[in-house]
XYZ file of N, CA and C in Angstrom:
492
model
N 0.884 -0.597 3.619
C 0.302 -0.002 4.908
C -0.037 -1.094 5.971
N -0.413 -2.303 5.559
C -0.763 -3.315 6.431
C 0.410 -3.864 7.342
N 1.712 -3.568 6.610
C 2.876 -4.186 7.328
C 3.524 -3.079 8.317
N 2.818 -1.900 8.303
C 3.483 -0.866 9.091
C 3.215 -1.222 10.541
N 4.277 -1.426 11.329
C 4.256 -1.891 12.754
C 3.594 -0.847 13.575
N 3.768 0.373 13.266
C 3.174 1.523 14.092
C 1.706 1.614 13.884
N 1.213 1.381 12.770
C -0.220 1.381 12.412
C -0.804 0.219 13.087
N -0.015 -0.977 13.079
C -0.590 -2.128 13.790
C -0.892 -1.924 15.249
N 0.107 -1.152 15.897
C 0.041 -0.882 17.274
C -1.219 0.112 17.459
N -1.586 1.133 16.671
C -2.807 1.824 16.790
C -4.094 0.909 16.621
N -4.020 -0.013 15.736
C -5.151 -0.827 15.720
C -5.500 -1.805 16.879
N -4.257 -2.248 17.392
C -4.225 -3.127 18.531
C -4.852 -2.418 19.786
N -4.649 -1.056 19.870
C -4.986 -0.236 21.018
C -6.482 0.295 20.758
N -7.067 0.063 19.591
C -8.335 0.650 19.083
C -8.275 2.136 19.138
N -7.166 2.758 18.660
C -7.004 4.134 18.350
C -7.564 4.454 17.054
N -8.438 5.546 16.979
C -9.235 5.914 15.730
C -8.135 6.699 15.057
N -7.880 6.423 13.866
C -6.957 7.324 12.932
C -7.403 6.955 11.409
N -6.880 7.794 10.593
C -7.015 7.519 9.211
C -5.807 7.683 8.594
N -5.566 7.325 7.266
C -4.231 7.287 6.474
C -4.563 8.099 5.272
N -3.535 9.012 4.920
C -3.388 9.696 3.648
C -2.231 9.050 3.082
N -2.211 8.345 1.907
C -1.102 7.941 1.170
C -0.739 9.083 0.139
N 0.495 9.297 -0.066
C 0.988 10.209 -0.912
C 2.373 9.978 -1.598
N 2.852 10.821 -2.437
C 4.302 10.583 -3.050
C 5.338 10.747 -1.746
N 6.459 10.195 -1.995
C 7.376 10.495 -0.826
C 7.792 11.754 -0.555
N 7.717 12.128 0.735
C 7.955 13.533 1.141
C 9.299 13.561 1.983
N 10.243 14.617 1.647
C 11.440 14.588 2.241
C 11.633 15.870 3.053
N 10.708 16.863 3.007
C 10.729 18.091 3.708
C 9.227 18.610 3.983
N 8.996 19.339 5.045
C 7.662 19.697 5.405
C 7.056 20.562 4.356
N 7.836 21.360 3.497
C 7.415 22.221 2.461
C 6.760 21.384 1.325
N 7.094 19.988 1.171
C 6.657 19.160 0.181
C 5.291 18.683 0.342
N 4.538 19.257 1.343
C 3.260 18.709 1.869
C 2.095 19.622 1.750
N 2.031 20.589 0.648
C 1.020 21.562 0.519
C -0.330 21.021 0.590
N -0.490 19.804 -0.217
C -1.932 19.094 -0.234
C -2.411 18.582 1.051
N -1.260 17.995 1.716
C -1.691 17.386 3.000
C -1.906 18.490 4.090
N -1.470 19.558 3.973
C -1.695 20.584 5.045
C -3.109 21.181 4.813
N -3.777 20.904 3.615
C -5.165 21.290 3.375
C -6.009 20.229 4.120
N -5.607 19.144 4.358
C -6.422 18.070 4.861
C -6.193 17.832 6.358
N -5.237 18.436 7.047
C -4.979 18.186 8.469
C -4.186 19.300 9.026
N -4.080 19.252 10.363
C -2.976 20.046 10.903
C -1.665 19.138 11.135
N -0.885 19.520 10.132
C 0.299 18.683 10.131
C 1.227 19.021 11.305
N 1.849 17.961 12.023
C 2.593 18.273 13.010
C 4.093 18.126 12.796
N 4.859 19.026 13.235
C 6.319 18.948 13.189
C 6.881 18.426 14.431
N 7.783 17.428 14.369
C 8.288 16.797 15.669
C 9.683 17.079 15.783
N 10.115 17.740 16.794
C 11.576 18.082 16.979
C 12.157 17.335 18.221
N 13.282 16.763 17.954
C 13.829 16.029 18.993
C 15.005 16.716 19.593
N 15.051 17.117 20.799
C 15.996 18.096 21.384
C 16.638 17.479 22.634
N 17.955 17.717 22.799
C 18.755 17.279 23.978
C 19.189 18.502 24.726
N 18.927 18.493 26.043
C 19.487 19.320 26.949
C 20.869 18.866 27.515
N 22.052 19.320 27.098
C 23.133 18.670 27.615
C 23.435 18.963 29.097
N 22.960 20.084 29.355
C 23.223 20.420 30.868
C 22.524 19.546 31.895
N 21.321 19.108 31.496
C 20.552 18.202 32.515
C 20.469 16.979 31.965
N 21.115 16.602 30.796
C 21.030 15.239 30.137
C 19.498 14.725 30.016
N 18.786 15.520 29.382
C 17.438 15.161 29.203
C 17.008 15.320 27.768
N 16.106 14.456 27.234
C 15.590 14.527 25.898
C 14.138 15.001 25.950
N 13.915 15.707 24.721
C 12.543 16.238 24.523
C 12.051 15.996 23.172
N 10.860 15.561 23.064
C 10.206 15.452 21.804
C 9.119 16.705 21.823
N 9.414 17.540 20.872
C 8.467 18.725 20.924
C 7.536 18.706 19.519
N 6.358 18.876 20.002
C 5.280 18.846 18.801
C 4.734 20.175 18.597
N 4.902 20.595 17.301
C 4.418 21.916 16.934
C 3.707 21.675 15.546
N 2.979 22.845 15.147
C 2.321 22.857 13.763
C 3.366 22.922 12.775
N 3.270 22.468 11.547
C 4.252 22.536 10.469
C 4.784 23.877 10.319
N 3.995 24.942 10.539
C 4.482 26.194 10.244
C 5.119 26.973 11.412
N 5.076 26.325 12.602
C 5.639 26.962 13.770
C 7.133 26.931 13.713
N 7.710 27.818 14.387
C 9.192 27.841 14.569
C 9.459 27.815 16.075
N 10.452 27.001 16.301
C 10.918 26.759 17.652
C 11.725 27.927 18.215
N 11.288 28.491 19.423
C 12.174 29.494 19.979
C 13.009 28.914 21.065
N 14.319 28.636 20.727
C 15.072 27.913 21.704
C 15.353 28.867 23.041
N 15.316 30.068 22.917
C 15.499 30.950 24.048
C 14.303 30.764 25.051
N 13.105 30.859 24.457
C 11.883 30.663 25.214
C 11.764 29.198 25.813
N 12.210 28.361 25.077
C 12.223 26.939 25.612
C 13.265 26.727 26.704
N 14.283 27.294 26.596
C 15.402 27.197 27.513
C 15.024 27.758 28.872
N 14.278 28.813 28.751
C 13.917 29.593 29.969
C 12.834 28.707 30.785
N 11.675 28.177 29.926
C 10.832 27.330 30.523
C 11.276 25.857 31.200
N 12.460 25.393 30.572
C 12.947 24.239 31.026
C 14.060 24.488 31.986
N 14.339 25.689 32.378
C 15.348 25.985 33.521
C 16.678 25.653 33.110
N 17.072 25.878 31.878
C 18.366 25.577 31.388
C 18.846 26.779 30.470
N 20.013 26.607 29.876
C 20.456 27.697 28.934
C 20.257 27.377 27.626
N 20.084 28.330 26.731
C 19.884 28.107 25.298
C 21.025 27.410 24.577
N 22.160 27.669 25.125
C 23.457 26.931 24.614
C 23.470 25.660 24.964
N 22.758 25.061 25.974
C 22.576 23.718 26.403
C 21.687 22.868 25.445
N 20.816 23.530 24.723
C 19.760 22.942 23.861
C 20.322 22.551 22.456
N 20.271 21.566 21.956
C 20.481 21.139 20.737
C 19.667 20.176 19.957
N 19.558 19.954 18.764
C 18.850 18.891 18.099
C 19.541 17.576 18.735
N 18.766 16.624 18.923
C 19.283 15.314 19.390
C 19.665 14.395 18.382
N 20.496 13.427 18.742
C 20.771 12.291 17.785
C 19.661 11.445 17.706
N 18.995 11.283 16.567
C 17.903 10.504 16.362
C 18.160 8.856 16.596
N 19.413 8.659 16.597
C 19.603 7.060 16.887
C 19.115 6.883 18.156
N 19.042 7.667 19.151
C 18.412 7.429 20.552
C 17.075 6.827 20.475
N 16.321 7.329 19.257
C 14.911 6.862 19.082
C 14.900 5.632 18.110
N 16.179 5.058 17.772
C 16.211 4.089 16.815
C 15.580 4.459 15.385
N 15.951 5.718 15.111
C 15.415 6.106 13.817
C 16.436 7.100 13.165
N 16.038 7.794 12.194
C 16.975 8.636 11.519
C 16.281 10.060 11.171
N 16.941 11.016 11.008
C 16.437 12.489 10.869
C 15.300 12.451 9.942
N 14.300 13.110 10.142
C 13.245 13.271 9.390
C 12.133 12.175 9.609
N 12.344 11.213 10.494
C 11.449 10.235 10.807
C 11.093 10.141 12.217
N 11.538 11.270 13.023
C 10.978 11.370 14.334
C 9.466 11.667 14.329
N 8.775 10.847 15.253
C 7.383 11.004 15.567
C 6.945 10.511 16.679
N 5.832 10.850 17.450
C 5.363 10.178 18.661
C 4.877 8.864 18.304
N 4.576 8.491 17.083
C 4.053 7.276 16.810
C 5.047 6.187 16.702
N 6.325 6.498 16.592
C 7.388 5.535 16.639
C 7.974 5.235 18.016
N 7.691 5.882 18.972
C 8.101 5.764 20.318
C 7.814 4.256 20.878
N 8.833 3.884 21.771
C 8.639 2.682 22.473
C 8.284 2.999 23.987
N 7.797 2.126 24.663
C 7.534 2.365 26.027
C 8.620 2.813 26.927
N 8.335 3.806 27.772
C 9.322 4.205 28.715
C 10.743 4.683 28.347
N 10.848 5.438 27.255
C 11.964 5.915 26.631
C 12.160 7.219 27.567
N 13.450 7.416 27.858
C 13.818 8.465 28.632
C 13.642 9.944 28.044
N 12.451 10.353 27.854
C 12.146 11.701 27.288
C 10.845 12.202 27.798
N 10.626 13.622 27.471
C 9.455 14.369 27.821
C 9.016 14.702 26.663
N 7.608 14.765 26.572
C 6.927 15.199 25.221
C 6.216 16.477 25.515
N 6.700 17.532 24.729
C 6.174 18.803 24.958
C 5.186 19.176 23.727
N 4.136 19.695 23.925
C 3.180 19.994 22.822
C 2.853 21.586 22.858
N 2.813 22.175 21.812
C 2.542 23.534 21.777
C 0.919 23.718 21.964
N 0.468 24.682 22.716
C -0.867 24.680 23.106
C -1.922 24.701 21.747
N -1.390 25.228 20.551
C -2.343 25.320 19.547
C -2.618 23.813 19.037
N -2.030 22.780 19.564
C -2.344 21.472 19.069
C -3.461 20.866 19.984
N -3.621 21.477 21.205
C -4.579 20.817 22.102
C -6.075 20.776 21.465
N -6.677 19.671 21.719
C -8.025 19.757 21.131
C -8.357 19.602 19.799
N -7.396 19.555 18.980
C -7.501 19.425 17.539
C -7.996 17.867 17.098
N -8.767 17.871 16.140
C -9.279 16.573 15.645
C -8.658 16.058 14.461
N -7.532 16.727 14.039
C -6.922 16.395 12.738
C -5.459 16.436 12.615
N -4.803 16.055 13.558
C -3.382 16.096 13.762
C -2.784 15.153 12.745
N -1.812 15.599 11.891
C -1.172 14.604 10.949
C 0.356 14.418 11.352
N 0.689 13.094 11.428
C 1.996 12.572 11.762
C 2.330 11.517 10.642
N 3.594 11.287 10.588
C 4.028 10.218 9.729
C 4.433 9.017 10.753
N 4.460 7.892 10.174
C 4.583 6.746 11.090
C 5.776 5.765 10.492
N 6.741 6.297 10.461
C 7.916 5.278 9.949
C 8.100 5.328 8.506
N 7.321 6.154 7.713
C 7.393 6.185 6.306
C 7.136 7.516 5.788
N 7.690 7.937 4.784
C 7.430 9.229 4.208
C 6.399 9.269 3.076
N 5.602 8.070 2.938
C 4.620 8.025 1.971
C 3.235 7.937 2.562
N 3.154 8.125 3.880
C 1.777 8.035 4.580
C 1.695 9.081 5.549
N 0.601 9.784 5.722
C 0.430 10.720 6.986
C -0.695 9.992 7.634
N -0.535 9.975 9.004
C -1.528 9.358 9.821
C -2.354 10.585 10.547
N -3.632 10.552 10.459
C -4.405 11.785 10.929
C -5.181 11.187 12.203
N -5.171 11.790 13.226
C -5.841 11.394 14.507
C -5.981 12.606 15.452
N -6.911 12.502 16.304
C -7.328 13.493 17.183
C -6.127 13.656 18.295
N -6.092 14.964 18.818
C -5.305 15.094 20.106
C -5.666 14.052 21.092
N -6.931 13.832 21.355
C -7.344 12.893 22.497
C -6.880 11.388 22.048
N -6.864 11.030 20.758
C -6.455 9.791 20.348
C -4.876 9.647 20.682
N -4.199 10.840 20.343
C -2.736 10.849 20.521
C -2.404 10.613 21.942
N -3.239 11.345 22.899
C -2.959 11.250 24.378
C -3.153 9.756 24.815
N -4.205 9.058 24.292
C -4.576 7.678 24.645
C -3.287 6.727 24.062
N -2.937 7.034 22.900
C -1.748 6.256 22.492
C -0.490 6.375 23.371
N -0.152 7.633 23.672
C 1.048 7.867 24.512
C 0.873 7.500 25.822
N -0.326 7.496 26.401
C -0.582 6.958 27.827
C -0.333 5.403 27.811
N -0.579 4.701 26.733
C -0.426 3.313 26.743
C 1.123 3.052 26.668
N 1.946 3.986 26.359
C 3.450 3.790 26.493
C 3.973 4.422 27.653
N 3.043 4.850 28.588
C 3.619 5.418 29.857
C 4.213 6.901 29.681
N 3.631 7.660 28.692
C 4.064 9.195 28.464
C 2.913 9.919 28.716
N 3.155 11.131 29.142
C 2.126 12.193 29.250
C 2.655 13.451 28.163
N 1.781 14.228 27.883
C 2.119 15.279 27.031
C 2.088 16.640 27.969
N 3.100 17.246 27.904
C 3.135 18.545 28.705
C 2.878 19.730 27.777
N 1.934 20.594 28.023
C 1.592 21.600 27.072
C 2.552 22.832 27.501
N 3.238 23.318 26.458
C 4.439 24.277 26.790
C 4.321 25.260 25.442
N 4.228 26.591 25.617
C 4.292 27.578 24.741
C 5.773 27.834 24.380
N 6.359 27.311 23.104
C 7.700 27.634 22.887
C 7.985 28.006 21.344
N 6.795 28.618 20.767
C 7.002 29.003 19.474
C 7.649 30.409 19.457
N 8.261 30.713 18.333
C 8.936 31.868 17.992
C 7.741 32.732 17.280
N 7.375 33.802 18.088
C 6.162 34.561 17.652
C 6.541 35.859 16.950
N 7.971 35.922 16.711
C 8.413 37.176 15.905
C 8.106 36.984 14.506
N 7.800 38.203 13.853
C 7.662 38.051 12.472
C 8.908 37.792 11.650
N 8.655 37.427 10.394
C 9.949 36.982 9.540
C 10.864 38.275 9.561
N 10.351 39.478 9.640
C 11.240 40.639 9.408
C 12.088 40.899 10.570
N 11.774 40.282 11.806
C 12.440 40.486 13.033
C 13.570 39.556 12.978
N 13.735 38.592 12.192
C 14.731 37.421 12.295
C 16.076 37.960 11.933
Protein backbone atom coordinates (compact mmCIF):
# COMPACT_ATOMS: atom_id res chain seq x y z
CA UNK A 1 0.00 0.00 0.00
CA UNK A 2 2.78 2.48 0.83
CA UNK A 3 4.22 2.13 -2.70
CA UNK A 4 0.92 2.90 -4.41
CA UNK A 5 1.56 6.10 -6.38
CA UNK A 6 -2.14 6.92 -6.44
CA UNK A 7 -2.44 6.77 -2.65
CA UNK A 8 0.71 8.85 -2.36
CA UNK A 9 -0.97 11.54 -4.49
CA UNK A 10 -3.98 11.56 -2.16
CA UNK A 11 -1.69 11.91 0.85
CA UNK A 12 0.29 14.72 -0.76
CA UNK A 13 -2.95 16.63 -1.42
CA UNK A 14 -4.21 15.98 2.13
CA UNK A 15 -7.28 14.17 0.77
CA UNK A 16 -9.09 12.15 3.44
CA UNK A 17 -9.55 8.48 2.56
CA UNK A 18 -9.35 5.03 4.06
CA UNK A 19 -8.24 1.73 2.56
CA UNK A 20 -9.84 -1.69 2.69
CA UNK A 21 -7.48 -4.51 1.76
CA UNK A 22 -9.05 -7.66 0.30
CA UNK A 23 -8.39 -10.69 -1.88
CA UNK A 24 -7.87 -9.94 -5.61
CA UNK A 25 -11.08 -8.88 -7.34
CA UNK A 26 -11.69 -9.45 -11.04
CA UNK A 27 -15.37 -8.50 -11.33
CA UNK A 28 -17.77 -6.20 -9.46
CA UNK A 29 -19.77 -9.26 -8.36
CA UNK A 30 -16.70 -10.47 -6.42
CA UNK A 31 -17.15 -7.65 -3.89
CA UNK A 32 -20.21 -8.47 -1.76
CA UNK A 33 -18.41 -7.77 1.52
CA UNK A 34 -16.98 -4.48 0.24
CA UNK A 35 -20.46 -3.37 -0.92
CA UNK A 36 -21.58 -3.61 2.70
CA UNK A 37 -18.86 -1.16 3.76
CA UNK A 38 -19.19 1.53 1.08
CA UNK A 39 -20.97 2.76 -2.04
CA UNK A 40 -18.88 0.92 -4.59
CA UNK A 41 -18.33 2.97 -7.75
CA UNK A 42 -18.26 1.47 -11.23
CA UNK A 43 -16.09 3.43 -13.68
CA UNK A 44 -16.95 3.23 -17.37
CA UNK A 45 -14.65 4.68 -20.00
CA UNK A 46 -16.66 5.62 -23.10
CA UNK A 47 -15.70 7.13 -26.46
CA UNK A 48 -17.99 9.18 -28.72
CA UNK A 49 -16.56 8.54 -32.20
CA UNK A 50 -18.84 11.13 -33.80
CA UNK A 51 -17.41 13.98 -31.71
CA UNK A 52 -14.10 12.29 -30.84
CA UNK A 53 -14.61 12.77 -27.10
CA UNK A 54 -13.84 10.57 -24.11
CA UNK A 55 -16.01 10.25 -21.00
CA UNK A 56 -15.35 8.65 -17.64
CA UNK A 57 -18.74 7.72 -16.25
CA UNK A 58 -19.12 7.09 -12.52
CA UNK A 59 -22.07 4.98 -11.31
CA UNK A 60 -22.85 2.77 -8.35
CA UNK A 61 -21.80 -0.84 -8.82
CA UNK A 62 -25.40 -1.97 -9.32
CA UNK A 63 -26.35 0.68 -11.89
CA UNK A 64 -26.58 -0.06 -15.59
CA UNK A 65 -25.62 2.51 -18.19
CA UNK A 66 -28.39 3.48 -20.61
CA UNK A 67 -26.47 4.28 -23.80
CA UNK A 68 -29.58 5.67 -25.49
CA UNK A 69 -30.22 8.11 -22.63
CA UNK A 70 -26.54 9.04 -22.47
CA UNK A 71 -26.37 9.66 -26.23
CA UNK A 72 -29.39 11.95 -26.09
CA UNK A 73 -27.88 14.01 -23.25
CA UNK A 74 -24.53 14.26 -25.03
CA UNK A 75 -26.17 15.25 -28.31
CA UNK A 76 -24.81 12.27 -30.19
CA UNK A 77 -26.11 8.93 -31.41
CA UNK A 78 -26.18 5.66 -29.50
CA UNK A 79 -24.21 4.02 -32.31
CA UNK A 80 -21.41 6.59 -31.82
CA UNK A 81 -20.85 5.55 -28.21
CA UNK A 82 -18.59 2.62 -27.39
CA UNK A 83 -16.38 1.54 -24.55
CA UNK A 84 -13.05 3.25 -25.11
CA UNK A 85 -9.62 1.71 -25.37
CA UNK A 86 -8.20 1.89 -21.86
CA UNK A 87 -4.69 2.38 -23.27
CA UNK A 88 -5.65 6.06 -23.63
CA UNK A 89 -5.61 6.20 -19.82
CA UNK A 90 -2.38 4.17 -19.72
CA UNK A 91 -4.13 1.28 -17.99
CA UNK A 92 -6.06 -1.83 -18.91
CA UNK A 93 -9.66 -2.96 -18.74
CA UNK A 94 -10.91 -3.32 -15.19
CA UNK A 95 -8.46 -0.79 -13.78
CA UNK A 96 -10.13 2.44 -14.90
CA UNK A 97 -10.70 4.78 -11.97
CA UNK A 98 -10.73 8.55 -11.41
CA UNK A 99 -7.84 7.97 -9.01
CA UNK A 100 -5.48 6.95 -11.84
CA UNK A 101 -6.08 10.04 -13.97
CA UNK A 102 -3.29 12.39 -14.88
CA UNK A 103 -3.81 16.14 -15.13
CA UNK A 104 -5.59 17.61 -18.13
CA UNK A 105 -6.35 14.41 -20.03
CA UNK A 106 -8.85 14.96 -22.86
CA UNK A 107 -11.97 13.65 -21.16
CA UNK A 108 -15.10 14.68 -19.31
CA UNK A 109 -16.12 13.08 -16.04
CA UNK A 110 -19.82 12.33 -15.64
CA UNK A 111 -21.28 11.19 -12.32
CA UNK A 112 -24.68 9.78 -11.63
CA UNK A 113 -26.71 11.98 -9.24
CA UNK A 114 -26.99 9.18 -6.69
CA UNK A 115 -23.25 9.56 -5.93
CA UNK A 116 -23.44 13.27 -5.07
CA UNK A 117 -22.93 13.98 -1.38
CA UNK A 118 -22.03 10.41 -0.41
CA UNK A 119 -19.40 9.99 2.28
CA UNK A 120 -18.39 6.44 1.43
CA UNK A 121 -17.51 6.13 -2.26
CA UNK A 122 -15.34 3.09 -2.97
CA UNK A 123 -12.76 3.08 -5.80
CA UNK A 124 -9.76 0.98 -6.70
CA UNK A 125 -6.47 2.74 -7.24
CA UNK A 126 -4.34 0.76 -9.65
CA UNK A 127 -4.68 -2.56 -7.82
CA UNK A 128 -7.43 -5.13 -7.42
CA UNK A 129 -6.53 -5.87 -3.80
CA UNK A 130 -7.47 -2.51 -2.26
CA UNK A 131 -10.57 -0.37 -2.22
CA UNK A 132 -10.11 3.31 -1.46
CA UNK A 133 -13.04 4.93 0.34
CA UNK A 134 -13.55 8.69 0.25
CA UNK A 135 -16.34 11.22 0.23
CA UNK A 136 -17.76 12.80 -2.89
CA UNK A 137 -16.34 16.11 -1.64
CA UNK A 138 -12.86 14.55 -1.32
CA UNK A 139 -13.19 13.17 -4.85
CA UNK A 140 -14.10 16.65 -6.12
CA UNK A 141 -11.03 18.12 -4.40
CA UNK A 142 -8.79 15.45 -5.88
CA UNK A 143 -10.16 15.92 -9.40
CA UNK A 144 -9.98 19.72 -9.11
CA UNK A 145 -6.27 19.37 -8.34
CA UNK A 146 -5.94 17.69 -11.77
CA UNK A 147 -8.06 20.35 -13.53
CA UNK A 148 -11.20 18.22 -13.86
CA UNK A 149 -14.77 18.96 -12.94
CA UNK A 150 -17.52 16.43 -12.37
CA UNK A 151 -20.67 16.90 -14.41
CA UNK A 152 -23.72 15.32 -12.81
CA UNK A 153 -25.76 13.49 -15.42
CA UNK A 154 -28.53 10.91 -15.08
CA UNK A 155 -27.72 8.09 -17.48
CA UNK A 156 -28.84 4.96 -15.62
CA UNK A 157 -31.04 2.36 -17.19
CA UNK A 158 -34.13 2.53 -14.98
CA UNK A 159 -35.99 -0.35 -16.63
CA UNK A 160 -36.53 -3.48 -14.57
CA UNK A 161 -34.65 -6.66 -15.43
CA UNK A 162 -37.87 -8.02 -16.96
CA UNK A 163 -37.98 -5.23 -19.54
CA UNK A 164 -34.53 -6.02 -21.03
